[in-house]
Tab-separated table of C-alpha atoms in Angstrom:
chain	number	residue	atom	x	y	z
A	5	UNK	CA	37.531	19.604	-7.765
A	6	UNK	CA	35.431	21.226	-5.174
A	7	UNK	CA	36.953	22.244	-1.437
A	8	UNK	CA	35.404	19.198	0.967
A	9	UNK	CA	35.352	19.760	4.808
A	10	UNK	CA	35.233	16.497	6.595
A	11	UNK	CA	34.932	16.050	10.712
A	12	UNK	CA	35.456	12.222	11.657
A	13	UNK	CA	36.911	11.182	14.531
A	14	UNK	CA	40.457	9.617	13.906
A	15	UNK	CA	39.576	6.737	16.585
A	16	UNK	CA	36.622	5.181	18.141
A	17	UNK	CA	35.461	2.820	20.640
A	18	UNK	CA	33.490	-0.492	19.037
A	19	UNK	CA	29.929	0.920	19.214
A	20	UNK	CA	30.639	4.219	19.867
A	21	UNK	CA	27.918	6.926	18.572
A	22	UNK	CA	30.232	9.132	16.662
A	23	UNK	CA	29.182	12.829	15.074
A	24	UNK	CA	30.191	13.072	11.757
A	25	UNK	CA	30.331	16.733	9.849
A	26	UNK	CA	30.125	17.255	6.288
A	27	UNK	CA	30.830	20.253	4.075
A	28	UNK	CA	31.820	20.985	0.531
A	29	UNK	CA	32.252	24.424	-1.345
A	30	UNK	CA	29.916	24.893	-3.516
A	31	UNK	CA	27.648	27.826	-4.210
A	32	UNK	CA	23.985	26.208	-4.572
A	33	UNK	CA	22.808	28.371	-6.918
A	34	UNK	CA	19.028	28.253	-7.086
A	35	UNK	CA	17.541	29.238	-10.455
A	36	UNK	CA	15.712	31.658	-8.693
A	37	UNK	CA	18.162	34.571	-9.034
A	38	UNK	CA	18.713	37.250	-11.696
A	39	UNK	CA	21.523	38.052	-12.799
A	40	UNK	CA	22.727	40.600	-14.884
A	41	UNK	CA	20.587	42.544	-17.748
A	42	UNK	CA	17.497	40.518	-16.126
A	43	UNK	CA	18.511	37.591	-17.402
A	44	UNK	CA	17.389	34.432	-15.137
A	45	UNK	CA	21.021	32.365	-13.638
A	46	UNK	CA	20.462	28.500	-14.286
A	47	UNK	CA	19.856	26.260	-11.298
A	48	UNK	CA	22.950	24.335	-10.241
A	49	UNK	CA	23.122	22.785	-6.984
A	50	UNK	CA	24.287	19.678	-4.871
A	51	UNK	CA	21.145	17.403	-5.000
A	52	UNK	CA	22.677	14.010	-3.062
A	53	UNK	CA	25.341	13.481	-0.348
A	54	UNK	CA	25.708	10.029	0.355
A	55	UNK	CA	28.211	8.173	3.161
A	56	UNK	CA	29.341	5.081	2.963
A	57	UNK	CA	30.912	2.897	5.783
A	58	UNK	CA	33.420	0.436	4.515
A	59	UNK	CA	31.722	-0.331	1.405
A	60	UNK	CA	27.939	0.092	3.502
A	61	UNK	CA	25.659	2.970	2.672
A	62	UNK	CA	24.851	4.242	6.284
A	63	UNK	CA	23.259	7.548	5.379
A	64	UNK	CA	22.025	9.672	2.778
A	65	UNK	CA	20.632	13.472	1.973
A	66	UNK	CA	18.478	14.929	-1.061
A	67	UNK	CA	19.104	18.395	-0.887
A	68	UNK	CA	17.114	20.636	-2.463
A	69	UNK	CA	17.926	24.747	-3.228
A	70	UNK	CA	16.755	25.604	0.059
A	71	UNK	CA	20.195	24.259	1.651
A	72	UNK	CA	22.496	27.305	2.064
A	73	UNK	CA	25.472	27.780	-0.294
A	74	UNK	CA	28.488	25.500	1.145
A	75	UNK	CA	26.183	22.395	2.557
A	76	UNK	CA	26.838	21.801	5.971
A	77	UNK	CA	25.243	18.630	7.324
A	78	UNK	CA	26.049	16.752	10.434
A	79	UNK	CA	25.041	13.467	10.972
A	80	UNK	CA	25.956	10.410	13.563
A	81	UNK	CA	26.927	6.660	12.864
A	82	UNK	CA	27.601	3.998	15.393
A	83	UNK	CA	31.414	3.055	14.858
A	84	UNK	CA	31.288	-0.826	13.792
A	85	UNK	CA	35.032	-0.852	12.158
A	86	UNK	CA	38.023	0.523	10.981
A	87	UNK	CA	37.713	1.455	7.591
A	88	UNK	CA	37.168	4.243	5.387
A	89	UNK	CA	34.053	6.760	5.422
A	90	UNK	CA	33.574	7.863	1.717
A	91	UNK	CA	31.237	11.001	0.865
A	92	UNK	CA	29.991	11.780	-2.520
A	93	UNK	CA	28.331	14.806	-3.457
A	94	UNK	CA	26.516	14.790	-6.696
A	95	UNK	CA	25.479	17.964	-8.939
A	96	UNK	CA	22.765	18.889	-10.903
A	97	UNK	CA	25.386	17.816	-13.616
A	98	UNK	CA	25.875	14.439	-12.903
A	99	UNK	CA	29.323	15.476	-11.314
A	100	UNK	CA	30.640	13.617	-8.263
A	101	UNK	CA	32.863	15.003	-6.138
A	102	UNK	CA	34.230	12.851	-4.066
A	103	UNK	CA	36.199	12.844	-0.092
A	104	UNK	CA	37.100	10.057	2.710
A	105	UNK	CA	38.271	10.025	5.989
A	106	UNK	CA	39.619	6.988	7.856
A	107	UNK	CA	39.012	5.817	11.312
A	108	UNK	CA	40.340	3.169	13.504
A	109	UNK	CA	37.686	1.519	15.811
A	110	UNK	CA	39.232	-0.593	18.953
B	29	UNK	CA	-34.967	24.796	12.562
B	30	UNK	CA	-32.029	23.026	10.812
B	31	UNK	CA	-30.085	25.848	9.075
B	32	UNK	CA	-26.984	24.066	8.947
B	33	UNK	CA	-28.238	22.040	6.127
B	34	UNK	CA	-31.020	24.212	4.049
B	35	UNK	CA	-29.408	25.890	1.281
B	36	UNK	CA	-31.251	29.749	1.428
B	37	UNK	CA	-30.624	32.004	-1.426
B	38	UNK	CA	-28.117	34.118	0.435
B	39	UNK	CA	-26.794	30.638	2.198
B	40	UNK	CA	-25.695	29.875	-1.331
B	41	UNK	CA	-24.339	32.921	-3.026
B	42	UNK	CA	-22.287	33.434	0.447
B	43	UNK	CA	-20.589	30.495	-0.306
B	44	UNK	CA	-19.758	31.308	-3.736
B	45	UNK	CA	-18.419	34.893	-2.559
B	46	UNK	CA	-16.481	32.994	-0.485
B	47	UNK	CA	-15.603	30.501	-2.418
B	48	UNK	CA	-14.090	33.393	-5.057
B	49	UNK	CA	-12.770	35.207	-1.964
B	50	UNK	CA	-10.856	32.643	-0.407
B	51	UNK	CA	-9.932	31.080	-3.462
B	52	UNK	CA	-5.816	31.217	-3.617
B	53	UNK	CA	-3.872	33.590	-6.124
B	54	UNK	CA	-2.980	31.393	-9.395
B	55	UNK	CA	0.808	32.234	-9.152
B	56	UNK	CA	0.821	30.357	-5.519
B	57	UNK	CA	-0.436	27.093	-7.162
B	58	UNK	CA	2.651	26.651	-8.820
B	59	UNK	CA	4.255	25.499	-5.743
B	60	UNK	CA	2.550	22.865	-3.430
B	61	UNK	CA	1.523	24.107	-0.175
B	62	UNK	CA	3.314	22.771	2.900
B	63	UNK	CA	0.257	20.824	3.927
B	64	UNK	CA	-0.048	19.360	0.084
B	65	UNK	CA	4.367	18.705	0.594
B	66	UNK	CA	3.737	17.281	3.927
B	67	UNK	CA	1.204	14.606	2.921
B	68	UNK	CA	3.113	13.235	-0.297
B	69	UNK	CA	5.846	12.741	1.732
B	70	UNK	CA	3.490	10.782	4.259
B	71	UNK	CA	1.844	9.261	0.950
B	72	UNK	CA	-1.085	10.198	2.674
B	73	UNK	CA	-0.763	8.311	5.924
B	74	UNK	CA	-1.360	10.199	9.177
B	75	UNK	CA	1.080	12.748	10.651
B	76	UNK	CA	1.218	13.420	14.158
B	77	UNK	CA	2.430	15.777	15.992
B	78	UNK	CA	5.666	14.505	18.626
B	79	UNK	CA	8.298	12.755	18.886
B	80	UNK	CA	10.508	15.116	16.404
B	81	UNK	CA	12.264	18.358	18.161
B	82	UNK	CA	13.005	20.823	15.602
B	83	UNK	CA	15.709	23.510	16.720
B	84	UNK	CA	15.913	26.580	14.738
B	85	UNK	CA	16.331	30.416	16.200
B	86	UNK	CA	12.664	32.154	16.430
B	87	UNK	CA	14.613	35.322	15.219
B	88	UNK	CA	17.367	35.314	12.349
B	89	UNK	CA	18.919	38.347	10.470
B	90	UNK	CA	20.174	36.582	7.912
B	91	UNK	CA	17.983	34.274	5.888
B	92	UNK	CA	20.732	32.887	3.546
B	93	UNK	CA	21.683	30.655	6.224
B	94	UNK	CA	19.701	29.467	8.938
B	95	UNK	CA	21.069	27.137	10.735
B	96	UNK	CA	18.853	24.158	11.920
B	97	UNK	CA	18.783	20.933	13.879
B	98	UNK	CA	16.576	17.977	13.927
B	99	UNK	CA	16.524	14.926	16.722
B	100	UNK	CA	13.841	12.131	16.781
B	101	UNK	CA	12.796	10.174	19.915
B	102	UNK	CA	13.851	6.832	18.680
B	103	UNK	CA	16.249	4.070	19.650
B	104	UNK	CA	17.533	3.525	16.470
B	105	UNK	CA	17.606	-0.891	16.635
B	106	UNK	CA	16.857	-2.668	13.605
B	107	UNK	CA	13.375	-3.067	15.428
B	108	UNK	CA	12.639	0.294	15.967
B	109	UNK	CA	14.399	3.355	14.105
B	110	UNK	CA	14.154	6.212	11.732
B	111	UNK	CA	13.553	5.952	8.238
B	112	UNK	CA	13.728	9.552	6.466
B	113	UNK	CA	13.527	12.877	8.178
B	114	UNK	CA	12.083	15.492	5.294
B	115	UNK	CA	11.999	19.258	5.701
B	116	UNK	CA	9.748	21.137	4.380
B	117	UNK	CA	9.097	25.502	4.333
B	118	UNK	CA	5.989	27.107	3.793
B	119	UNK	CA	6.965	30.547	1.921
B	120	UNK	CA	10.485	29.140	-0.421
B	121	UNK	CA	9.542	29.383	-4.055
B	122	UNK	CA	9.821	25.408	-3.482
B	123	UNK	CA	8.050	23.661	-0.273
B	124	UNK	CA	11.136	21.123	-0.369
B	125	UNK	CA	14.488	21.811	1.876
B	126	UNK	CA	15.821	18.419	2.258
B	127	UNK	CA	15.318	14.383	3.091
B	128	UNK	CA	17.973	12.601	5.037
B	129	UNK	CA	18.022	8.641	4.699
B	130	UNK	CA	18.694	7.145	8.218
B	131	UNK	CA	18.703	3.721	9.164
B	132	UNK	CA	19.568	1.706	12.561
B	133	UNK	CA	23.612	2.088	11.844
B	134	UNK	CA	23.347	6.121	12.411
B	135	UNK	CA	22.865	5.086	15.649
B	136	UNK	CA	21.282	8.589	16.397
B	137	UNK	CA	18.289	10.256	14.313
B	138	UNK	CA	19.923	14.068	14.763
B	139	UNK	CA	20.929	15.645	11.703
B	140	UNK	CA	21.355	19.149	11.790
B	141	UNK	CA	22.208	21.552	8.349
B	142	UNK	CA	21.851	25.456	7.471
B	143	UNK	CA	18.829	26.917	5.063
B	144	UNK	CA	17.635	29.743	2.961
B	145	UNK	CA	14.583	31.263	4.285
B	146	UNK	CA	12.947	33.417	1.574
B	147	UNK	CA	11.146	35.171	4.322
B	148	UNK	CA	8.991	34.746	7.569
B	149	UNK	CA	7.375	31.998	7.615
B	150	UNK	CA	7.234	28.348	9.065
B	151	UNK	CA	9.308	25.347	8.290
B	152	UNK	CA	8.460	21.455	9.557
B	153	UNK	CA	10.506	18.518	9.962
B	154	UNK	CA	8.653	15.208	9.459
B	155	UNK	CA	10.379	11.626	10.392
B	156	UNK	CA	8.836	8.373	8.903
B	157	UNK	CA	9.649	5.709	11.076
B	158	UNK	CA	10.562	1.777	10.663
B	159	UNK	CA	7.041	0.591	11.641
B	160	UNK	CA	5.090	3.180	9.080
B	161	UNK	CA	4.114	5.901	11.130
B	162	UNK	CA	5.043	9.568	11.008
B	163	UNK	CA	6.002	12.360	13.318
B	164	UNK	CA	5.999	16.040	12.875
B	165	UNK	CA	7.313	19.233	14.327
B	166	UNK	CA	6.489	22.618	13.170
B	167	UNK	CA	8.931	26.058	14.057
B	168	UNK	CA	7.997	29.576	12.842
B	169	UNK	CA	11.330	31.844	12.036
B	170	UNK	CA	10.914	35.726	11.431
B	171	UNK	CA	13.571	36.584	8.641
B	172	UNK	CA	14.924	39.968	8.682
B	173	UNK	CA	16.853	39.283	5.755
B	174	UNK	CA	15.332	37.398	3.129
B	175	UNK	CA	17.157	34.846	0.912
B	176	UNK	CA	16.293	33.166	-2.698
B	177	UNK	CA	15.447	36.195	-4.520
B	178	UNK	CA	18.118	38.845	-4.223
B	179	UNK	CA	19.422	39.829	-7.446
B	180	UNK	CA	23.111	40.250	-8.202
């Protein structure tokens, strides 16, 4: 299980733009690097954040190994509902790593 | 006369010199070039330049993590919004950084994230927008500090 960061506002007006900040702890290694003795270190990175918005998809990233270790993103969604924001970060692994945040929207 | 189009002896073996001489180093084929990057993301439609503001510093020390922002001019309705926003580098051992996935519920097309920078160079954001069309924004970074290949 991987540190997540999340920055969602706890309330909202209906329609509100909100800002919504993403990180997870992770170093993004990128297969590029030698290690010890010469000897090449095998990619693994993040390669997908996705957010979903009670159950809706509202945004999405491919990341690639030229994303710092740590991915930071920020992104914005207009707040429709209360509900839960769920992230998922997926490695080069198949491995999700999951986080959520709730707001309330009057 | 019409030089432009006779081919002269020395017309022709210029060309080939500089053909040979301007001919790219094999190792740099291995990665596309930002232009080549650029245009499969467009799938070859036209990209122009406006519309996208790309904030990154001129100047960083530390290329591990540059920190960038991108905004589009868009009003984000179903009618009219923001389909992808891709990144792209010109000097990475890989042209790609990143494609976001936007659609009218972000409400705003600004994403912002931090990069690697394997040195100087310049790095474009490109939006594709709801009706087809795509935008573009170049910035050129000096890296003090390069990133990528550092050993341990």
């Amino acid at each position: 299980m991987l540190r997540t960061l999340l920055s969602v506002p706890k309330t909202a007006r209906r329609g509100e733009i909100i800002q919504i900040r993403a990180m997870i702890a992770h170093p993004m290694e990128t297969g590029h690097r030698m290690g010890p003795n010469g000897v090449e270190i095998p990619r693994k990175i993040i390669n997908r954040l996705v957010c979903t918005y009670a159950g809706e998809e509202v945004f999405a990233a491919d990341l690639h190994p030229a994303i710092s270790a740590n991915p930071f993103i920020t992104f914005h969604t207009v707040a429709v509902e209360s509900g839960i924001l769920s992230f998922a970060w997926t490695e080069d692994d198949g491995a999700v790593h999951l986080a959520q945040a709730e707001i309330v929207v009057e | 006369m019409d030089a432009c189009c006779t081919a002269t002896r020395r017309g022709v073996i210029g060309g080939v010199v500089a053909a040979l001489v301007l001919a790219p180093p094999r190792l740099a084929l291995a990665r596309p070039s930002l232009q080549e990057a650029v245009a499969s993301f467009a799938g070859g439609a036209e990209v122009q330049e406006g519309r996208v503001t790309l904030d990154i510093a001129p100047l960083v020390e530390n290329g591990n993590a540059v920190g960038l922002s991108v905004a589009v001019d868009s009003p984000m309705q179903p009618e009219d919004f923001v389909r992808r926003i891709g990144l792209f580098n010109e000097r990475n051992p890989q042209a790609d950084i990143a494609v976001f996935h936007l659609g009218p519920r972000a409400g705003r097309a600004a994403v912002s994230t931090r990069i690697r920078l394997a040195t100087s160079q310049q790095v474009v954001a490109v939006a594709e927008m709801s009706d087809g069309s795509f935008w573009a924004q170049s910035g050129s970074v000096i890296v003090t500090l390069a990133a990528c290949i550092e050993s341990l």
